[in-house]
Coordinates of C-alpha atoms in Angstrom, one line a residue:
X1 CA 0.2 -0.3 -0.3
X2 CA 1.6 3.2 -0.9
X3 CA 1.9 6.2 1.3
X4 CA -0.6 8.0 -0.5
X5 CA -3.3 5.2 -0.5
X6 CA -2.5 4.8 3.3
X7 CA -3.1 8.3 3.9
X8 CA -6.6 8.4 1.8
X9 CA -7.7 5.5 3.4
X10 CA -7.7 6.9 6.5
X11 CA -8.8 10.1 5.3
X12 CA -12.1 8.5 3.9
X13 CA -12.3 6.1 6.8
X14 CA -12.9 8.9 9.1
X15 CA -14.2 11.5 6.5
X16 CA -17.9 10.6 7.9
X17 CA -17.2 10.4 11.4
X18 CA -16.2 14.0 12.5
X19 CA -19.1 14.2 15.4
X20 CA -18.6 10.3 16.3
X21 CA -19.6 9.9 19.5
X22 CA -16.5 10.0 21.8
X23 CA -15.5 7.1 23.3
X24 CA -16.1 7.4 27.5
X25 CA -20.0 8.5 26.6
X26 CA -20.9 5.3 24.7
X27 CA -22.0 3.3 27.5
X28 CA -25.3 4.0 28.7
X29 CA -25.8 3.0 32.4
X30 CA -29.1 3.0 34.3
X31 CA -29.7 6.2 36.8
X32 CA -28.6 4.6 39.7
X33 CA -25.6 3.2 38.1
X34 CA -25.0 6.6 36.7
X35 CA -24.6 8.6 39.6
X36 CA -22.6 5.8 41.5
X37 CA -20.2 5.9 38.4
X38 CA -19.9 9.9 38.9
X39 CA -19.3 9.9 42.4
X40 CA -16.8 7.2 42.0
X41 CA -15.4 9.8 39.6
X42 CA -14.8 12.5 42.0
X43 CA -13.3 10.1 44.9
X44 CA -10.9 8.5 42.4
X45 CA -9.6 11.4 40.9
X46 CA -8.1 9.6 37.7
X47 CA -6.9 12.0 34.8
X48 CA -7.6 9.6 32.2
X49 CA -10.4 7.7 31.3
X50 CA -8.1 4.7 29.3
X51 CA -5.8 2.8 31.6
X52 CA -2.5 4.2 29.9
X53 CA -0.6 0.9 29.7
X54 CA 2.9 2.8 28.7
X55 CA 5.4 0.1 29.4
X56 CA 3.0 -2.6 27.5
X57 CA 3.4 -0.3 24.6
X58 CA 7.0 0.2 24.8
X59 CA 7.3 -3.6 25.6
X60 CA 5.2 -4.2 22.2
X61 CA 7.8 -2.1 20.4
X62 CA 6.6 1.4 20.3
X63 CA 9.5 4.3 21.5
X64 CA 8.4 5.4 25.2
X65 CA 9.1 9.4 24.0
X66 CA 6.8 9.0 21.2
X67 CA 4.4 7.9 23.4
X68 CA 4.5 10.8 26.0
X69 CA 4.6 12.8 22.9
X70 CA 1.0 11.9 21.8
X71 CA -0.1 11.9 25.7
X72 CA 0.8 15.2 25.7
X73 CA -0.8 16.4 22.7
X74 CA -4.3 15.0 23.9
X75 CA -3.6 16.5 27.3
X76 CA -2.8 19.7 26.0
X77 CA -5.6 20.4 23.8
X78 CA -8.0 23.2 23.9
X79 CA -11.0 21.3 22.4
X80 CA -14.2 20.2 24.6
X81 CA -14.2 17.3 26.4
X82 CA -16.9 14.8 27.0
X83 CA -15.5 15.0 30.9
X84 CA -13.1 17.9 31.7
X85 CA -11.6 15.8 34.4
X86 CA -10.5 13.2 31.6
X87 CA -8.1 14.4 29.6
X88 CA -8.3 11.7 26.7
X89 CA -12.2 12.6 26.1
X90 CA -11.7 15.1 23.5
X91 CA -14.9 15.2 20.9
X92 CA -14.5 14.9 17.6
X93 CA -11.8 13.3 15.0
X94 CA -9.5 16.2 15.1
X95 CA -6.0 17.0 17.3
X96 CA -6.4 16.2 20.9
X97 CA -8.9 13.1 20.3
X98 CA -7.5 9.7 21.4
X99 CA -8.0 7.9 17.6
X100 CA -6.8 10.7 15.7
X101 CA -3.4 11.3 17.4
X102 CA -2.7 7.9 17.6
X103 CA -3.7 7.6 13.9
X104 CA -1.2 10.3 12.8
X105 CA 1.6 8.2 14.8
X106 CA 0.8 5.2 13.1
X107 CA 0.4 6.7 9.7
X108 CA 4.0 8.2 10.9
X109 CA 5.3 4.7 11.2
X110 CA 3.9 3.7 7.6
X111 CA 5.7 6.7 6.3
X112 CA 9.2 5.5 7.7
X113 CA 8.5 2.0 6.6
X114 CA 8.1 3.1 2.8
X115 CA 11.4 3.8 3.2
X116 CA 13.1 1.2 4.7
X117 CA 14.3 -2.4 3.4
X118 CA 13.7 -5.8 5.1
X119 CA 12.8 -6.5 8.9
X120 CA 13.8 -2.8 9.5
X121 CA 10.6 -1.9 7.1
X122 CA 8.3 -4.5 8.7
X123 CA 9.1 -3.5 12.4
X124 CA 8.2 0.2 11.2
X125 CA 4.7 -1.3 9.7
X126 CA 4.4 -3.8 12.6
X127 CA 4.4 -0.5 14.9
X128 CA 1.8 1.3 12.7
X129 CA -0.9 -1.5 13.2
X130 CA 0.0 -1.5 16.7
X131 CA -0.4 2.6 17.0
X132 CA -3.6 2.0 14.8
X133 CA -4.8 -0.6 17.6
X134 CA -4.2 1.7 20.2
X135 CA -6.4 4.4 18.3
X136 CA -9.3 2.0 18.8
X137 CA -8.6 0.9 22.6
X138 CA -10.5 -0.3 24.5
X139 CA -12.8 -1.4 21.0
X140 CA -15.9 -0.8 22.6
X141 CA -18.4 -2.6 20.4
X142 CA -20.2 0.7 19.1
X143 CA -17.1 3.3 18.9
X144 CA -17.3 3.9 15.5
X145 CA -13.6 5.6 15.2
X146 CA -12.1 2.4 17.1
X147 CA -13.9 0.4 14.1
X148 CA -12.0 2.4 11.6
X149 CA -8.7 2.1 13.5
X150 CA -9.1 -1.2 13.6
X151 CA -9.2 -1.7 9.7
X152 CA -6.3 0.2 9.4
X153 CA -4.5 -1.8 11.9
X154 CA -5.4 -5.2 10.5
X155 CA -4.1 -3.5 6.7
X156 CA -1.1 -2.6 8.3
X157 CA -0.7 -6.1 10.0
X158 CA -0.7 -7.9 6.4
X159 CA 1.2 -5.3 5.0
X160 CA 4.0 -5.8 7.7
X161 CA 3.4 -9.9 7.3
X162 CA 4.7 -9.3 3.5
X163 CA 8.0 -7.3 4.6
X164 CA 9.1 -9.7 7.3
X165 CA 11.5 -12.6 6.8
X166 CA 9.1 -14.8 8.7
X167 CA 5.8 -16.3 7.7
X168 CA 2.7 -15.3 8.6
X169 CA -0.4 -17.3 7.4
X170 CA -4.0 -16.3 7.5
X171 CA -5.9 -18.7 8.9
X172 CA -9.9 -19.0 8.6
X173 CA -11.9 -21.5 10.7
X174 CA -15.4 -22.0 10.2
X175 CA -17.8 -21.8 13.2
X176 CA -21.7 -21.3 13.3
X177 CA -21.4 -20.1 9.3
X178 CA -19.3 -17.4 10.2
X179 CA -15.0 -17.7 10.2
X180 CA -13.0 -17.3 13.5
X181 CA -9.6 -15.4 11.9
X182 CA -6.4 -16.4 13.6
X183 CA -2.9 -15.4 12.0
X184 CA -0.1 -18.1 12.3
X185 CA 3.3 -17.1 12.5
X186 CA 6.3 -19.5 11.5
X187 CA 10.2 -19.2 11.5
X188 CA 9.8 -22.1 8.5
X189 CA 7.6 -24.6 6.9
X190 CA 10.0 -27.3 5.9
X191 CA 9.1 -29.4 8.6
X192 CA 5.8 -29.1 11.5
X193 CA 6.8 -26.6 14.4
X194 CA 5.4 -27.1 17.7
X195 CA 3.3 -24.2 18.3
X196 CA 1.8 -21.8 21.0
X197 CA -1.8 -20.5 20.9
X198 CA -1.9 -17.0 22.1
X199 CA -4.9 -14.8 23.2
X200 CA -5.2 -11.4 25.0
X201 CA -7.7 -10.0 26.8
X202 CA -11.1 -8.1 26.2
X203 CA -9.5 -4.7 25.1
X204 CA -6.6 -5.8 23.0
X205 CA -6.2 -7.5 19.3
X206 CA -4.1 -10.5 18.1
X207 CA -2.2 -7.6 16.2
X208 CA -0.8 -6.2 19.4
X209 CA 1.1 -9.3 20.2
X210 CA 4.0 -9.5 17.3
X211 CA 6.6 -9.1 19.7
X212 CA 6.1 -11.9 21.8
X213 CA 6.5 -14.1 18.2
X214 CA 9.6 -11.9 17.3
X215 CA 11.1 -11.4 20.5
X216 CA 10.5 -15.2 22.4
X217 CA 9.3 -17.6 20.5
X218 CA 10.7 -17.1 17.4
X219 CA 13.8 -17.7 18.9
X220 CA 12.7 -21.0 19.8
X221 CA 11.5 -22.2 16.7
X222 CA 8.1 -22.3 18.2
X223 CA 5.2 -21.1 15.9
X224 CA 2.6 -18.5 17.3
X225 CA -1.1 -18.8 16.9
X226 CA -2.8 -15.6 17.9
X227 CA -6.9 -15.8 18.4
X228 CA -9.2 -13.3 19.4
X229 CA -11.3 -13.4 22.2
X230 CA -14.9 -13.6 21.8
X231 CA -16.8 -10.0 21.4
X232 CA -13.9 -8.1 19.7
X233 CA -11.3 -7.8 16.9
X234 CA -11.9 -10.4 14.3
X235 CA -14.3 -12.6 16.4
X236 CA -16.9 -9.4 17.0
X237 CA -19.3 -11.8 15.9
X238 CA -19.8 -13.5 19.0
X239 CA -20.7 -12.3 22.1
X240 CA -18.5 -13.3 25.3
X241 CA -20.3 -15.9 27.1
X242 CA -19.0 -18.2 30.3
X243 CA -18.0 -20.5 27.9
X244 CA -14.9 -18.0 27.5
X245 CA -12.7 -20.8 25.6
X246 CA -15.3 -22.1 22.9
X247 CA -13.7 -20.3 19.7
X248 CA -10.4 -21.2 21.2
X249 CA -11.7 -24.9 21.4
X250 CA -12.7 -25.1 17.6
X251 CA -9.5 -23.4 16.4
X252 CA -7.2 -25.9 18.7
X253 CA -9.7 -29.0 16.8
X254 CA -8.6 -27.5 13.3
X255 CA -4.9 -27.5 14.2
X256 CA -4.4 -31.1 12.6
X257 CA -5.5 -30.4 9.3
X258 CA -2.4 -27.2 9.1
X259 CA 0.4 -29.2 7.9
X260 CA 2.9 -26.4 8.9
X261 CA 2.2 -27.1 13.0
X262 CA 2.9 -30.8 14.9
X263 CA -0.6 -30.9 16.6
X264 CA 0.6 -33.4 19.1
X265 CA 2.9 -29.9 20.7
X266 CA 0.6 -27.7 21.6
X267 CA 0.9 -25.1 24.3
X268 CA -0.9 -22.5 25.3
X269 CA -0.7 -18.1 26.8
X270 CA -3.4 -16.5 27.8
X271 CA -2.9 -13.0 28.9
X272 CA -5.6 -10.9 31.1
X273 CA -9.0 -12.6 30.2
X274 CA -7.3 -14.6 27.6
X275 CA -5.8 -16.2 30.5
X276 CA -9.2 -17.5 31.8
X277 CA -10.3 -19.0 28.8
X278 CA -6.8 -20.9 28.4
X279 CA -7.0 -22.6 32.0
X280 CA -10.5 -23.3 31.1
X281 CA -9.3 -25.3 27.6
X282 CA -6.7 -26.8 29.4
X283 CA -9.7 -28.8 31.4
X284 CA -11.6 -29.1 28.5
X285 CA -9.2 -30.6 26.0
X286 CA -6.3 -32.3 28.3
X287 CA -5.1 -34.8 25.6
X288 CA -4.5 -31.9 23.0
X289 CA -2.5 -29.6 25.1
X290 CA 1.3 -30.0 26.6
X291 CA 1.3 -26.9 28.4
X292 CA -0.3 -23.7 29.4
X293 CA 1.0 -20.2 30.9
X294 CA -1.7 -17.4 32.5
X295 CA -0.6 -14.1 33.1
X296 CA -2.7 -11.8 35.3
X297 CA -5.9 -13.7 34.6
X298 CA -9.4 -13.4 36.6
X299 CA -9.6 -16.5 37.3
X300 CA -12.1 -16.2 40.8
X301 CA -11.2 -13.7 43.1
X302 CA -12.6 -10.2 41.3
X303 CA -15.5 -12.4 39.2
X304 CA -16.8 -13.4 42.2
X305 CA -17.1 -10.5 44.2
X306 CA -19.4 -7.9 43.4
X307 CA -17.6 -5.2 45.8
X308 CA -14.7 -5.8 43.9
X309 CA -15.8 -5.3 40.4
X310 CA -17.6 -2.1 41.4
X311 CA -14.1 -0.9 42.1
X312 CA -12.9 -1.0 38.9
X313 CA -12.0 2.2 36.6
X314 CA -15.1 3.0 34.5
X315 CA -13.1 1.8 31.3
X316 CA -13.3 -1.4 32.7
X317 CA -16.7 -1.7 33.1
X318 CA -17.6 -0.4 29.8
X319 CA -15.1 -3.3 28.5
X320 CA -17.4 -5.6 30.4
X321 CA -20.9 -4.5 29.0
X322 CA -19.6 -4.2 25.8
X323 CA -18.6 -7.7 25.6
X324 CA -21.7 -9.2 26.8
X325 CA -23.5 -7.2 24.4
X326 CA -25.6 -4.9 27.1
X327 CA -27.2 -2.0 25.8
X328 CA -28.1 -0.4 29.0
X329 CA -26.3 -1.4 32.2
X330 CA -27.0 -2.1 35.9
X331 CA -23.9 -2.1 37.6
X332 CA -25.1 -4.7 40.2
X333 CA -26.5 -6.7 37.4
X334 CA -23.4 -6.9 35.9
X335 CA -21.6 -8.0 38.7
X336 CA -23.9 -10.5 39.9
X337 CA -23.8 -12.0 35.7
X338 CA -19.8 -12.2 36.3
X339 CA -20.1 -14.7 38.8
X340 CA -20.7 -17.2 36.2
X341 CA -17.3 -16.5 34.5
X342 CA -15.1 -17.5 37.6
X343 CA -13.7 -20.8 36.9
X344 CA -14.4 -21.9 40.4
X345 CA -18.1 -21.2 40.5
X346 CA -18.6 -23.0 36.9
X347 CA -16.8 -26.2 39.1
X348 CA -14.0 -26.4 36.8
X349 CA -11.6 -25.5 39.7
X350 CA -13.1 -27.4 42.4
X351 CA -13.0 -31.3 41.9
X352 CA -11.0 -32.5 39.2
X353 CA -7.7 -31.8 38.3
X354 CA -6.0 -31.5 34.6
X355 CA -3.0 -33.2 33.2
X356 CA -1.9 -30.0 31.5
X357 CA 0.9 -28.0 33.5
X358 CA -0.6 -24.8 33.9
X359 CA 2.1 -22.0 35.0
X360 CA -0.3 -19.2 36.8
X361 CA 1.8 -15.9 37.3
X362 CA 0.7 -12.4 38.0
X363 CA 3.0 -9.0 39.0
X364 CA 2.6 -8.4 42.8
X365 CA -0.7 -6.4 44.0
X366 CA -2.6 -7.3 40.9
X367 CA -6.2 -6.2 41.6
X368 CA -7.6 -8.8 38.8
X369 CA -5.3 -11.5 39.3
X370 CA -4.5 -11.8 43.1
X371 CA -2.1 -14.8 44.1
X372 CA -5.3 -16.8 45.7
X373 CA -6.4 -17.1 41.8
X374 CA -3.1 -18.3 40.5
X375 CA -2.3 -20.9 43.5
X376 CA -6.3 -22.2 43.1
X377 CA -4.9 -22.9 39.5
X378 CA -2.1 -24.7 39.9
X379 CA -3.6 -26.8 43.0
X380 CA -6.0 -28.3 40.1
X381 CA -3.0 -29.0 37.6
X382 CA -0.8 -31.9 37.6
X383 CA 2.7 -30.2 38.5
X384 CA 1.0 -26.6 38.2
X385 CA 2.5 -23.9 39.6
X386 CA 1.7 -20.1 40.9
X387 CA 4.0 -17.4 40.6
X388 CA 4.1 -14.1 42.1
X389 CA 6.3 -11.7 40.4
X390 CA 8.0 -9.2 41.9
X391 CA 9.8 -6.8 40.1
X392 CA 11.5 -3.2 40.7
X393 CA 9.4 -1.9 37.6
X394 CA 6.7 -3.5 35.9
X395 CA 9.0 -3.3 32.8
X396 CA 11.2 -5.8 34.3
X397 CA 8.1 -7.5 35.4
X398 CA 6.9 -7.9 31.9
X399 CA 10.1 -9.3 30.9
X400 CA 10.5 -11.7 33.7
X401 CA 7.3 -13.2 33.6
X402 CA 7.6 -13.7 29.8
X403 CA 11.2 -15.4 29.8
X404 CA 9.8 -18.1 32.5
X405 CA 6.6 -18.4 30.6
X406 CA 9.0 -19.4 27.3
X407 CA 10.7 -21.6 29.5
X408 CA 8.2 -23.1 30.8
X409 CA 6.5 -24.1 27.6
X410 CA 10.0 -25.1 25.9
X411 CA 10.6 -27.8 28.7
X412 CA 7.3 -29.0 27.6
X413 CA 7.1 -28.6 24.0
X414 CA 10.7 -29.3 22.4
X415 CA 12.1 -32.0 25.2

């Protein structure tokens, strides 16, 4: 895609959305919940609607200085905001608006990519894709600007896939008259490789996971298969239900027909809510999985405690409502409904073990994934292990947990 074409594409995509509704105002709450949220907002005193994942974005390949520059432009905007207290709620698609500023950075990376060759060009294009994805973050269902940003992310990922020396194949698996779209990343197609199926949370796309393959799995010649959670990205047609692993299960059962992977050597990595799905899958399909790693996954604690759920920032509540396909939200009934996602309440972590060795990890003091959740998972897994990551910085925490994860999978998949 030439620079001109991509510029035109983003102009046409966003042209009709100058007045699209701003993300933080999209989710409708019942009056009692509305007043609860307003009160909470004043108490919390947060400056941003979105949870800023600076460390994660830097780890995924973006330059921290560029991240700060984008956030500074958003913060300094003089345009009107939906909530004066939240810096990232600038209305309208123009300077200072979240989607606008991140799309602009994505186009800068695209431009750089066109001037480079080989792996450097690919890396810039993957970074462009990541910026476009962040432009749509947290990817609420009826967010028109986010939907357009996702189209750009998907196109840039496809273009980056052509530029890299690695092999990236788009896999389509039929399910319920639609298709589950996954991406398979390989270092070679000469002989079937062990494969790790990876899934992230409810507010990130499968295209955000490139650095996990390039910097970790590729070095061990392990293939990576990315699948979105139900209700987001390529899997937006399906609402999230308590059967959180249903789409991953369909893809897992399709692996035997993919010639480039060794379906006898399959591992799983789940980040955040993806971890809930992957742990669940490790019980449902224990004969087909060699090892599983969950990182920061909500397993039981937060899902079964309405009080803890209500303490979550509004962005997370909006994301949950969006994934469940709710139109007018009552926080109390949302909190009650989430009990069904607890793997303990489902009876999975209560009476039978899985043969799959699961490594359940989270950073210290993680409100979503306390150590007790990980201990529960380890207890019901043969050779399972719970690990608390205590790192001085969250970046070190990321690196440390990924190194442990890759080692855990390598021991089970390659020996």
